Amino acid sequence: MPKSRDRSSLTQKFLDAIKPTDKQVDYADGLVRGLALRVSPGGAMTWVLIKRIPGEGVRRIRLGHYVRQSDGAPIPDTAPRDQFPSGLRALSLKQAREEATRTLALINEGRNPVEERERAKHLRAVDSERGTLKDLLQDYTTWRKEGSEKRAPATKRQIKEWERIAAKLEEQAPALLSMKARDVEPAHVVALLRPIFHGSTARPKTGRGSKGRQSENGAQGSADKVQSFLRAAFAYGMQSENSVARATTRTYAIRSNPMASIPREAKSTPGTRALSPTELRHFWDTIDKAPRVGPVMADLLRFTIASGGQRTHQLAREPWASYDVDKRRVSLVDRKGRGGQPRVHLVPMSDRMVEILERVRRVSGSRAWPWSTTEQGPIDIASPASAVRNWLESEHGTLDGKKIAPFTPRDLRRTCAQMMQAAGIPDELADRLQSHGVAGVTGTHYRNNPELYLPEKRQALDAFDAELERILRGKN
């Protein structure tokens, strides 16, 4: 059997007749100079290209494996065209000659296979450490949980929702979550969102956010939550890659946000509902008479109105210590606005608000929170909206023989804003009272003393309370 010094061209018949010996043997091909089939004592057959590299000496570059195929079917050509071979492919005799010729051309161009293989090895090692989509969602959630200088920590409710979405995605799309985050394309996300959009819980047919493009069964809400979560996570992955403040060393190398080209089908629509003076008076007088609406909940909604339309959930989460009757003010923490940075919002208290608070103290004064029905914590954030719905569905949800149009606690805030406008209160004072504060550097560093705004807030609240008194007395 010919050895490596035989310069005759290799043939298929010759290759099929090769048997391993007790030594490693190179069978050279006379057609392509430097190409040889290396056969080990164990029977492994490897195509190699023997070539002198400037500055490196003689090198044996692995081109791939030779595999006998009994059925004669051609071996798929999977060789990359722009780099040196990795030595892991199966090559026929014809393919080995083509690969050897291509590799010789790369060397003649001045490219060094040793250096390029080391570089490719390094890039593969770096790529293997790139985070998956699952890693990205976890890192983003952790970052939002901890917060940063420019962004306040996310609420427990937000974190719980993101963790729920991630768990659901892992159940429904494990292959997508296991992909490298940088390899995720819009088509992957669309394939994920489409069944959610068309098959999840329907959106409400009335109320805020019920408009916008409708899917067949009205299931935009669930898809929109997933889409928003993914969009924010990818934005985080792109912006935080080189941040020295990051606790994790995991990288993603995301080139673009795949969510950028996917339109939001669930369009948010600003609410316009405001109660008329007659509706507001009827609600104030009968909210405590509705089924499944307790006295504490009824007074929380009244307190919301009396305070000039503060955010109900902000009032509800504050303990008794935040309600200072002696100084006649409530200390709230406002996290609204870009970045969610918390700021103190001091709300003056009118006689009407003090009267409501003293009434509530007789019911929940022994608890840590005024607006609570148990010792475990304040009322749930969704409870006020449920109370309003219960009232609307009861006999009290009718006025002059007609059903009252649906509204939410958010609409009470809007109603109060319009009342202040009707009372002639300047927009700036009304905004201060409702905590539409100064944003940016000015609000953070120069106008950040909440005490200084109390006098003008009291002025706005006094004028508002007079307007509320006029409405409650039926002078509208």
Short mmCIF file of C-alpha atoms in Angstrom, two decimals:
data_model
loop_
_atom_site.label_atom_id
_atom_site.label_comp_id
_atom_site.label_asym_id
_atom_site.label_seq_id
_atom_site.Cartn_x
_atom_site.Cartn_y
_atom_site.Cartn_z
CA MET A 1 0.00 0.00 0.00
CA PRO A 2 1.43 3.42 -0.93
CA LYS A 3 2.83 5.68 1.81
CA SER A 4 3.10 9.48 2.06
CA ARG A 5 6.13 9.62 -0.27
CA ASP A 6 4.05 8.24 -3.15
CA ARG A 7 2.95 11.25 -5.25
CA SER A 8 0.21 9.48 -7.22
CA SER A 9 -3.27 10.95 -7.03
CA LEU A 10 -5.63 9.44 -4.49
CA THR A 11 -8.65 7.59 -5.81
CA GLN A 12 -11.88 6.46 -4.24
CA LYS A 13 -10.92 2.82 -4.75
CA PHE A 14 -7.60 3.43 -3.00
CA LEU A 15 -9.28 5.17 -0.06
CA ASP A 16 -11.78 2.35 0.36
CA ALA A 17 -8.91 -0.16 0.52
CA ILE A 18 -6.92 1.63 3.24
CA LYS A 19 -6.42 -0.35 6.44
CA PRO A 20 -4.94 1.08 9.68
CA THR A 21 -1.45 -0.06 10.69
CA ASP A 22 0.48 0.06 13.93
CA LYS A 23 1.82 3.50 12.97
CA GLN A 24 0.28 6.80 11.88
CA VAL A 25 0.53 7.10 8.09
CA ASP A 26 -0.03 10.08 5.75
CA TYR A 27 -1.27 9.22 2.27
CA ALA A 28 -0.41 12.17 0.05
CA ASP A 29 -2.51 13.30 -2.87
CA GLY A 30 -0.57 14.00 -6.04
CA LEU A 31 -3.26 16.26 -7.49
CA VAL A 32 -3.30 18.96 -4.77
CA ARG A 33 0.14 19.62 -3.34
CA GLY A 34 0.25 19.29 0.45
CA LEU A 35 -3.07 17.44 0.78
CA ALA A 36 -2.90 14.10 2.59
CA LEU A 37 -5.14 11.62 4.35
CA ARG A 38 -3.77 10.82 7.81
CA VAL A 39 -4.74 7.40 9.15
CA SER A 40 -4.16 6.65 12.83
CA PRO A 41 -3.56 3.18 14.29
CA GLY A 42 -7.05 3.35 15.72
CA GLY A 43 -8.57 3.81 12.27
CA ALA A 44 -9.38 7.54 12.39
CA MET A 45 -8.97 9.20 8.98
CA THR A 46 -8.26 12.91 8.84
CA TRP A 47 -7.67 15.19 5.87
CA VAL A 48 -4.67 17.45 6.48
CA LEU A 49 -2.90 20.14 4.49
CA ILE A 50 0.87 20.20 5.05
CA LYS A 51 2.17 23.70 4.35
CA ARG A 52 5.07 25.88 5.40
CA ILE A 53 3.77 29.08 7.02
CA PRO A 54 6.12 32.11 7.07
CA GLY A 55 7.36 32.64 10.58
CA GLU A 56 5.63 29.46 11.82
CA GLY A 57 7.43 26.63 10.03
CA VAL A 58 5.72 23.55 8.62
CA ARG A 59 2.13 23.21 9.81
CA ARG A 60 -0.43 20.47 9.37
CA ILE A 61 -3.83 22.10 9.01
CA ARG A 62 -6.74 19.83 9.71
CA LEU A 63 -9.38 20.11 7.00
CA GLY A 64 -11.89 17.53 8.18
CA HIS A 65 -12.63 13.83 8.55
CA TYR A 66 -12.94 11.24 5.85
CA VAL A 67 -15.97 9.03 6.34
CA ARG A 68 -16.74 6.06 4.14
CA GLN A 69 -20.30 6.14 2.85
CA SER A 70 -21.67 2.79 1.80
CA ASP A 71 -24.62 4.28 -0.10
CA GLY A 72 -22.43 6.59 -2.16
CA ALA A 73 -24.50 9.68 -1.25
CA PRO A 74 -22.57 12.97 -1.39
CA ILE A 75 -21.49 14.56 1.88
CA PRO A 76 -23.19 17.98 2.42
CA ASP A 77 -20.82 20.87 1.81
CA THR A 78 -20.94 22.85 5.06
CA ALA A 79 -17.49 24.45 4.85
CA PRO A 80 -17.39 28.18 5.66
CA ARG A 81 -16.05 30.26 2.80
CA ASP A 82 -14.30 33.08 4.65
CA GLN A 83 -12.18 31.32 7.27
CA PHE A 84 -9.81 28.43 7.80
CA PRO A 85 -11.43 25.02 8.37
CA SER A 86 -12.07 23.87 11.90
CA GLY A 87 -11.20 20.24 11.19
CA LEU A 88 -14.58 18.94 12.32
CA ARG A 89 -16.37 18.36 9.01
CA ALA A 90 -16.81 15.18 7.03
CA LEU A 91 -15.30 15.62 3.54
CA SER A 92 -15.31 13.43 0.47
CA LEU A 93 -12.17 13.21 -1.68
CA LYS A 94 -13.50 15.88 -4.04
CA GLN A 95 -14.49 18.17 -1.17
CA ALA A 96 -11.11 17.68 0.53
CA ARG A 97 -9.33 18.83 -2.65
CA GLU A 98 -11.60 21.85 -2.92
CA GLU A 99 -11.06 22.73 0.74
CA ALA A 100 -7.29 22.32 0.42
CA THR A 101 -7.24 24.58 -2.65
CA ARG A 102 -9.33 27.22 -0.86
CA THR A 103 -7.10 27.07 2.24
CA LEU A 104 -3.95 27.45 0.15
CA ALA A 105 -5.49 30.54 -1.42
CA LEU A 106 -6.10 32.03 2.04
CA ILE A 107 -2.46 31.41 2.99
CA ASN A 108 -1.25 32.94 -0.25
CA GLU A 109 -3.29 36.06 0.65
CA GLY A 110 -1.03 36.41 3.70
CA ARG A 111 -3.47 35.08 6.26
CA ASN A 112 -2.09 32.95 9.08
CA PRO A 113 -4.19 29.89 10.00
CA VAL A 114 -2.55 29.57 13.41
CA GLU A 115 -3.37 33.14 14.41
CA GLU A 116 -6.84 33.02 12.94
CA ARG A 117 -7.66 29.75 14.68
CA GLU A 118 -6.56 31.18 18.01
CA ARG A 119 -8.66 34.26 17.36
CA ALA A 120 -11.65 32.10 16.39
CA LYS A 121 -11.15 29.97 19.50
CA HIS A 122 -11.20 33.10 21.65
CA LEU A 123 -14.32 34.40 19.94
CA ARG A 124 -16.05 31.05 20.44
CA ALA A 125 -15.14 31.16 24.13
CA VAL A 126 -16.49 34.71 24.42
CA ASP A 127 -19.63 33.75 22.51
CA SER A 128 -20.23 30.78 24.79
CA GLU A 129 -20.41 33.23 27.71
CA ARG A 130 -22.97 35.46 26.01
CA GLY A 131 -26.21 35.52 27.95
CA THR A 132 -29.39 33.87 26.75
CA LEU A 133 -32.77 35.58 26.60
CA LYS A 134 -33.60 33.90 29.90
CA ASP A 135 -30.43 35.38 31.44
CA LEU A 136 -31.36 38.81 30.08
CA LEU A 137 -34.83 38.74 31.62
CA GLN A 138 -33.38 37.66 34.97
CA ASP A 139 -30.68 40.35 34.90
CA TYR A 140 -33.17 43.06 33.97
CA THR A 141 -35.54 42.04 36.77
CA THR A 142 -32.68 42.01 39.29
CA TRP A 143 -31.50 45.43 38.12
CA ARG A 144 -34.98 46.91 38.45
CA LYS A 145 -35.42 45.30 41.84
CA GLU A 146 -32.24 46.96 43.12
CA GLY A 147 -32.76 50.28 41.33
CA SER A 148 -30.08 52.74 40.26
CA GLU A 149 -29.14 56.39 40.62
CA LYS A 150 -31.51 57.41 37.84
CA ARG A 151 -34.22 54.84 38.40
CA ALA A 152 -35.98 53.91 41.61
CA PRO A 153 -36.45 50.23 42.49
CA ALA A 154 -39.48 48.64 40.89
CA THR A 155 -42.44 47.89 43.13
CA LYS A 156 -43.06 44.40 44.46
CA ARG A 157 -46.12 44.27 42.25
CA GLN A 158 -44.04 44.99 39.12
CA ILE A 159 -41.37 42.45 40.06
CA LYS A 160 -44.02 39.81 40.70
CA GLU A 161 -45.60 40.50 37.31
CA TRP A 162 -42.27 40.25 35.46
CA GLU A 163 -41.41 37.00 37.23
CA ARG A 164 -44.83 35.65 36.29
CA ILE A 165 -44.28 36.54 32.63
CA ALA A 166 -40.79 34.98 32.61
CA ALA A 167 -42.11 31.76 34.15
CA LYS A 168 -44.91 31.63 31.59
CA LEU A 169 -42.47 32.16 28.72
CA GLU A 170 -40.21 29.41 30.02
CA GLU A 171 -43.21 27.10 30.00
CA GLN A 172 -44.51 28.11 26.56
CA ALA A 173 -41.31 29.00 24.66
CA PRO A 174 -38.28 27.24 26.22
CA ALA A 175 -36.41 27.18 22.89
CA LEU A 176 -36.66 30.96 22.55
CA LEU A 177 -35.49 31.59 26.11
CA SER A 178 -32.46 29.34 25.55
CA MET A 179 -31.34 31.37 22.50
CA LYS A 180 -28.52 33.86 22.84
CA ALA A 181 -30.21 37.21 23.43
CA ARG A 182 -28.29 38.78 20.52
CA ASP A 183 -29.64 36.12 18.12
CA VAL A 184 -33.30 36.87 18.88
CA GLU A 185 -34.94 38.48 15.85
CA PRO A 186 -38.31 40.21 15.41
CA ALA A 187 -39.71 37.11 13.69
CA HIS A 188 -39.03 35.04 16.82
CA VAL A 189 -40.88 37.53 19.01
CA VAL A 190 -43.81 37.87 16.61
CA ALA A 191 -44.19 34.09 16.60
CA LEU A 192 -44.30 34.24 20.39
CA LEU A 193 -46.72 37.16 20.69
CA ARG A 194 -49.22 36.15 18.01
CA PRO A 195 -50.82 33.22 19.91
CA ILE A 196 -50.87 35.31 23.10
CA PHE A 197 -52.51 38.20 21.26
CA HIS A 198 -55.18 35.96 19.75
CA GLY A 199 -55.71 33.53 22.58
CA SER A 200 -55.39 35.20 25.98
CA THR A 201 -57.82 36.88 28.33
CA ALA A 202 -60.01 39.45 26.62
CA ARG A 203 -59.67 43.14 27.37
CA PRO A 204 -62.64 45.03 28.83
CA LYS A 205 -65.07 46.35 26.25
CA THR A 206 -65.54 49.59 28.17
CA GLY A 207 -63.40 51.80 30.33
CA ARG A 208 -59.89 53.16 30.02
CA GLY A 209 -57.68 51.33 27.53
CA SER A 210 -60.57 49.48 25.86
CA LYS A 211 -60.02 51.15 22.50
CA GLY A 212 -57.16 50.70 20.07
CA ARG A 213 -56.75 47.85 17.60
CA GLN A 214 -58.85 44.84 18.53
CA SER A 215 -57.78 41.25 18.07
CA GLU A 216 -60.41 38.66 17.26
CA ASN A 217 -61.17 37.98 20.91
CA GLY A 218 -59.84 41.25 22.33
CA ALA A 219 -56.69 39.80 23.94
CA GLN A 220 -54.25 42.67 23.43
CA GLY A 221 -53.52 43.29 27.10
CA SER A 222 -51.55 40.11 27.80
CA ALA A 223 -49.47 40.39 24.63
CA ASP A 224 -48.75 44.05 25.36
CA LYS A 225 -47.39 43.23 28.83
CA VAL A 226 -45.02 40.63 27.38
CA GLN A 227 -43.98 42.99 24.60
CA SER A 228 -43.25 45.85 27.00
CA PHE A 229 -41.24 43.56 29.29
CA LEU A 230 -39.11 42.26 26.41
CA ARG A 231 -38.61 45.74 24.97
CA ALA A 232 -37.35 47.09 28.31
CA ALA A 233 -35.11 44.06 28.89
CA PHE A 234 -33.41 44.39 25.50
CA ALA A 235 -32.95 48.13 26.01
CA TYR A 236 -31.29 47.35 29.35
CA GLY A 237 -29.05 44.74 27.73
CA MET A 238 -27.84 47.23 25.11
CA GLN A 239 -27.29 50.18 27.45
CA SER A 240 -25.72 48.37 30.40
CA GLU A 241 -23.19 46.26 28.50
CA ASN A 242 -20.24 48.46 29.41
CA SER A 243 -21.45 49.75 32.77
CA VAL A 244 -18.84 49.33 35.50
CA ALA A 245 -21.62 49.46 38.10
CA ARG A 246 -23.17 46.18 36.96
CA ALA A 247 -22.81 43.40 39.51
CA THR A 248 -22.83 40.67 36.85
CA THR A 249 -20.05 40.17 34.29
CA ARG A 250 -22.37 38.46 31.83
CA THR A 251 -22.42 40.09 28.40
CA TYR A 252 -24.92 40.00 25.54
CA ALA A 253 -23.48 41.90 22.53
CA ILE A 254 -26.99 42.85 21.40
CA ARG A 255 -26.66 44.79 18.16
CA SER A 256 -30.21 46.13 18.01
CA ASN A 257 -33.45 45.87 19.94
CA PRO A 258 -35.62 43.30 18.09
CA MET A 259 -38.70 44.88 19.66
CA ALA A 260 -38.12 48.22 17.93
CA SER A 261 -39.73 47.10 14.67
CA ILE A 262 -42.74 45.42 16.30
CA PRO A 263 -45.68 47.83 16.64
CA ARG A 264 -47.70 47.94 19.82
CA GLU A 265 -51.13 46.71 18.83
CA ALA A 266 -52.71 47.45 22.21
CA LYS A 267 -52.82 51.22 22.06
CA SER A 268 -53.26 53.08 25.34
CA THR A 269 -56.04 55.63 25.19
CA PRO A 270 -56.16 58.54 27.64
CA GLY A 271 -59.26 58.60 29.78
CA THR A 272 -61.79 61.40 29.49
CA ARG A 273 -64.44 60.34 31.99
CA ALA A 274 -65.29 62.87 34.68
CA LEU A 275 -68.28 62.79 37.01
CA SER A 276 -70.88 65.51 36.74
CA PRO A 277 -71.68 67.46 39.95
CA THR A 278 -74.90 65.46 40.35
CA GLU A 279 -73.08 62.13 39.88
CA LEU A 280 -70.35 63.14 42.32
CA ARG A 281 -72.85 64.15 45.01
CA HIS A 282 -74.82 60.91 44.52
CA PHE A 283 -71.63 58.86 44.77
CA TRP A 284 -70.49 60.66 47.92
CA ASP A 285 -73.86 60.15 49.63
CA THR A 286 -74.37 56.46 48.72
CA ILE A 287 -70.97 54.75 48.35
CA ASP A 288 -71.19 53.32 51.87
CA LYS A 289 -74.60 51.84 51.08
CA ALA A 290 -73.41 49.65 48.21
CA PRO A 291 -73.04 45.90 48.84
CA ARG A 292 -69.52 44.62 49.62
CA VAL A 293 -68.26 48.18 50.28
CA GLY A 294 -67.24 48.61 53.90
CA PRO A 295 -67.06 51.89 55.83
CA VAL A 296 -63.25 52.14 55.59
CA MET A 297 -63.30 51.69 51.83
CA ALA A 298 -66.15 54.17 51.42
CA ASP A 299 -64.28 56.78 53.45
CA LEU A 300 -61.06 56.16 51.51
CA LEU A 301 -62.88 57.09 48.31
CA ARG A 302 -64.40 60.13 50.00
CA PHE A 303 -60.97 61.11 51.35
CA THR A 304 -59.58 60.79 47.82
CA ILE A 305 -62.14 63.31 46.61
CA ALA A 306 -61.78 65.64 49.61
CA SER A 307 -57.99 65.73 49.18
CA GLY A 308 -58.34 67.21 45.72
CA GLY A 309 -57.93 63.90 43.88
CA GLN A 310 -54.79 62.37 45.32
CA ARG A 311 -53.84 58.96 43.93
CA THR A 312 -55.87 56.44 45.91
CA HIS A 313 -53.12 53.82 46.09
CA GLN A 314 -50.68 56.40 47.51
CA LEU A 315 -53.13 57.32 50.26
CA ALA A 316 -53.87 53.69 51.03
CA ARG A 317 -50.30 52.49 51.49
CA GLU A 318 -49.29 55.13 54.06
CA PRO A 319 -49.41 54.23 57.79
CA TRP A 320 -51.04 56.31 60.49
CA ALA A 321 -47.68 58.01 61.13
CA SER A 322 -47.97 59.75 57.75
CA TYR A 323 -51.27 61.39 58.72
CA ASP A 324 -50.45 64.33 61.01
CA VAL A 325 -53.73 65.79 62.29
CA ASP A 326 -51.95 68.35 64.48
CA LYS A 327 -50.04 69.80 61.54
CA ARG A 328 -53.02 69.02 59.30
CA ARG A 329 -51.10 67.38 56.53
CA VAL A 330 -50.48 63.99 54.93
CA SER A 331 -47.01 62.88 53.85
CA LEU A 332 -47.13 60.77 50.67
CA VAL A 333 -44.37 59.21 48.59
CA ASP A 334 -44.79 59.82 44.88
CA ARG A 335 -42.95 57.55 42.46
CA LYS A 336 -44.74 58.70 39.33
CA GLY A 337 -42.75 60.05 36.40
CA ARG A 338 -39.80 58.87 34.33
CA GLY A 339 -37.37 56.78 36.36
CA GLY A 340 -39.82 56.43 39.23
CA GLN A 341 -37.57 58.29 41.67
CA PRO A 342 -39.54 58.72 44.92
CA ARG A 343 -40.23 62.21 46.21
CA VAL A 344 -42.14 63.45 49.22
CA HIS A 345 -45.51 64.98 48.46
CA LEU A 346 -47.06 66.88 51.38
CA VAL A 347 -50.84 67.26 51.16
CA PRO A 348 -52.63 69.74 53.44
CA MET A 349 -55.74 68.50 55.25
CA SER A 350 -59.03 70.36 55.33
CA ASP A 351 -61.62 70.11 58.10
CA ARG A 352 -63.52 67.68 55.89
CA MET A 353 -60.49 65.42 55.56
CA VAL A 354 -59.83 65.54 59.33
CA GLU A 355 -63.47 64.62 60.00
CA ILE A 356 -63.22 61.59 57.69
CA LEU A 357 -59.93 60.54 59.25
CA GLU A 358 -61.30 60.72 62.79
CA ARG A 359 -64.26 58.60 61.72
CA VAL A 360 -61.89 56.01 60.27
CA ARG A 361 -59.75 56.06 63.43
CA ARG A 362 -62.70 54.68 65.40
CA VAL A 363 -62.68 51.64 63.09
CA SER A 364 -59.02 51.02 62.29
CA GLY A 365 -57.17 53.11 64.86
CA SER A 366 -55.61 50.01 66.43
CA ARG A 367 -54.01 48.99 63.14
CA ALA A 368 -50.82 50.35 61.58
CA TRP A 369 -52.67 51.71 58.53
CA PRO A 370 -55.83 53.79 58.52
CA TRP A 371 -57.08 52.27 55.27
CA SER A 372 -57.00 48.61 56.27
CA THR A 373 -59.40 45.88 57.25
CA THR A 374 -56.85 43.44 58.74
CA GLU A 375 -53.67 43.56 60.80
CA GLN A 376 -51.60 42.21 57.89
CA GLY A 377 -51.41 45.36 55.79
CA PRO A 378 -53.29 48.11 53.96
CA ILE A 379 -56.08 47.34 51.54
CA ASP A 380 -55.14 45.81 48.21
CA ILE A 381 -54.37 48.21 45.39
CA ALA A 382 -57.23 46.79 43.31
CA SER A 383 -59.87 47.08 46.03
CA PRO A 384 -60.95 50.71 45.39
CA ALA A 385 -61.70 49.92 41.74
CA SER A 386 -63.70 46.87 42.84
CA ALA A 387 -65.68 49.02 45.30
CA VAL A 388 -66.57 51.48 42.53
CA ARG A 389 -67.69 48.61 40.29
CA ASN A 390 -69.83 47.17 43.08
CA TRP A 391 -71.46 50.56 43.55
CA LEU A 392 -72.12 50.93 39.81
CA GLU A 393 -73.69 47.46 39.66
CA SER A 394 -75.92 48.13 42.66
CA GLU A 395 -79.21 50.00 42.76
CA HIS A 396 -77.23 53.15 43.54
CA GLY A 397 -75.53 53.03 40.14
CA THR A 398 -78.66 54.55 38.62
CA LEU A 399 -79.54 58.24 38.50
CA ASP A 400 -82.86 59.61 37.26
CA GLY A 401 -83.73 56.17 35.93
CA LYS A 402 -80.52 55.83 33.86
CA LYS A 403 -77.43 53.76 34.53
CA ILE A 404 -74.43 55.87 35.42
CA ALA A 405 -71.58 55.55 32.92
CA PRO A 406 -68.67 53.44 34.25
CA PHE A 407 -65.76 55.18 35.94
CA THR A 408 -62.75 54.29 38.10
CA PRO A 409 -60.89 55.91 41.03
CA ARG A 410 -58.58 57.41 38.41
CA ASP A 411 -61.59 59.27 37.01
CA LEU A 412 -62.26 60.75 40.46
CA ARG A 413 -58.83 62.38 40.22
CA ARG A 414 -59.73 63.84 36.83
CA THR A 415 -63.07 65.02 38.21
CA CYS A 416 -61.29 66.90 40.98
CA ALA A 417 -58.90 68.50 38.48
CA GLN A 418 -61.85 69.80 36.48
CA MET A 419 -63.52 71.06 39.67
CA MET A 420 -60.40 73.09 40.44
CA GLN A 421 -60.46 74.50 36.95
CA ALA A 422 -64.14 75.47 37.39
CA ALA A 423 -63.28 77.13 40.71
CA GLY A 424 -60.70 79.33 39.00
CA ILE A 425 -57.67 77.73 40.67
CA PRO A 426 -54.55 78.38 38.55
CA ASP A 427 -53.27 75.29 36.76
CA GLU A 428 -49.89 75.54 38.48
CA LEU A 429 -51.48 75.39 41.95
CA ALA A 430 -53.80 72.56 40.90
CA ASP A 431 -50.82 70.62 39.55
CA ARG A 432 -48.92 71.15 42.79
CA LEU A 433 -51.82 69.86 44.84
CA GLN A 434 -52.13 66.75 42.66
CA SER A 435 -48.34 66.20 42.66
CA HIS A 436 -47.58 67.06 39.09
CA GLY A 437 -44.20 68.22 40.35
CA VAL A 438 -41.12 69.81 38.81
CA ALA A 439 -39.15 67.19 36.95
CA GLY A 440 -35.48 66.84 35.98
CA VAL A 441 -32.49 68.55 37.56
CA THR A 442 -34.49 71.58 38.69
CA GLY A 443 -36.94 69.51 40.70
CA THR A 444 -34.30 67.13 42.06
CA HIS A 445 -31.63 69.58 43.20
CA TYR A 446 -33.09 73.08 43.47
CA ARG A 447 -36.81 72.93 44.19
CA ASN A 448 -36.87 69.80 46.29
CA ASN A 449 -38.16 71.15 49.62
CA PRO A 450 -41.79 69.96 49.92
CA GLU A 451 -42.42 72.24 52.92
CA LEU A 452 -42.06 75.33 50.73
CA TYR A 453 -45.02 74.33 48.58
CA LEU A 454 -47.48 73.79 51.45
CA PRO A 455 -48.84 77.37 51.60
CA GLU A 456 -49.86 77.41 47.94
CA LYS A 457 -51.23 73.86 48.21
CA ARG A 458 -53.39 74.98 51.15
CA GLN A 459 -54.60 77.89 49.07
CA ALA A 460 -55.60 75.50 46.27
CA LEU A 461 -57.22 73.01 48.68
CA ASP A 462 -59.29 75.73 50.41
CA ALA A 463 -60.67 76.88 47.06
CA PHE A 464 -61.32 73.30 46.01
CA ASP A 465 -63.07 72.46 49.28
CA ALA A 466 -65.39 75.41 48.81
CA GLU A 467 -66.28 74.09 45.33
CA LEU A 468 -66.83 70.60 46.78
CA GLU A 469 -69.06 72.01 49.52
CA ARG A 470 -71.13 73.79 46.90
CA ILE A 471 -71.59 70.55 44.94
CA LEU A 472 -72.41 68.41 47.97
CA ARG A 473 -75.06 70.92 49.02
CA GLY A 474 -76.65 70.63 45.61
CA LYS A 475 -75.78 74.13 44.49
CA ASN A 476 -74.68 73.18 41.04
#
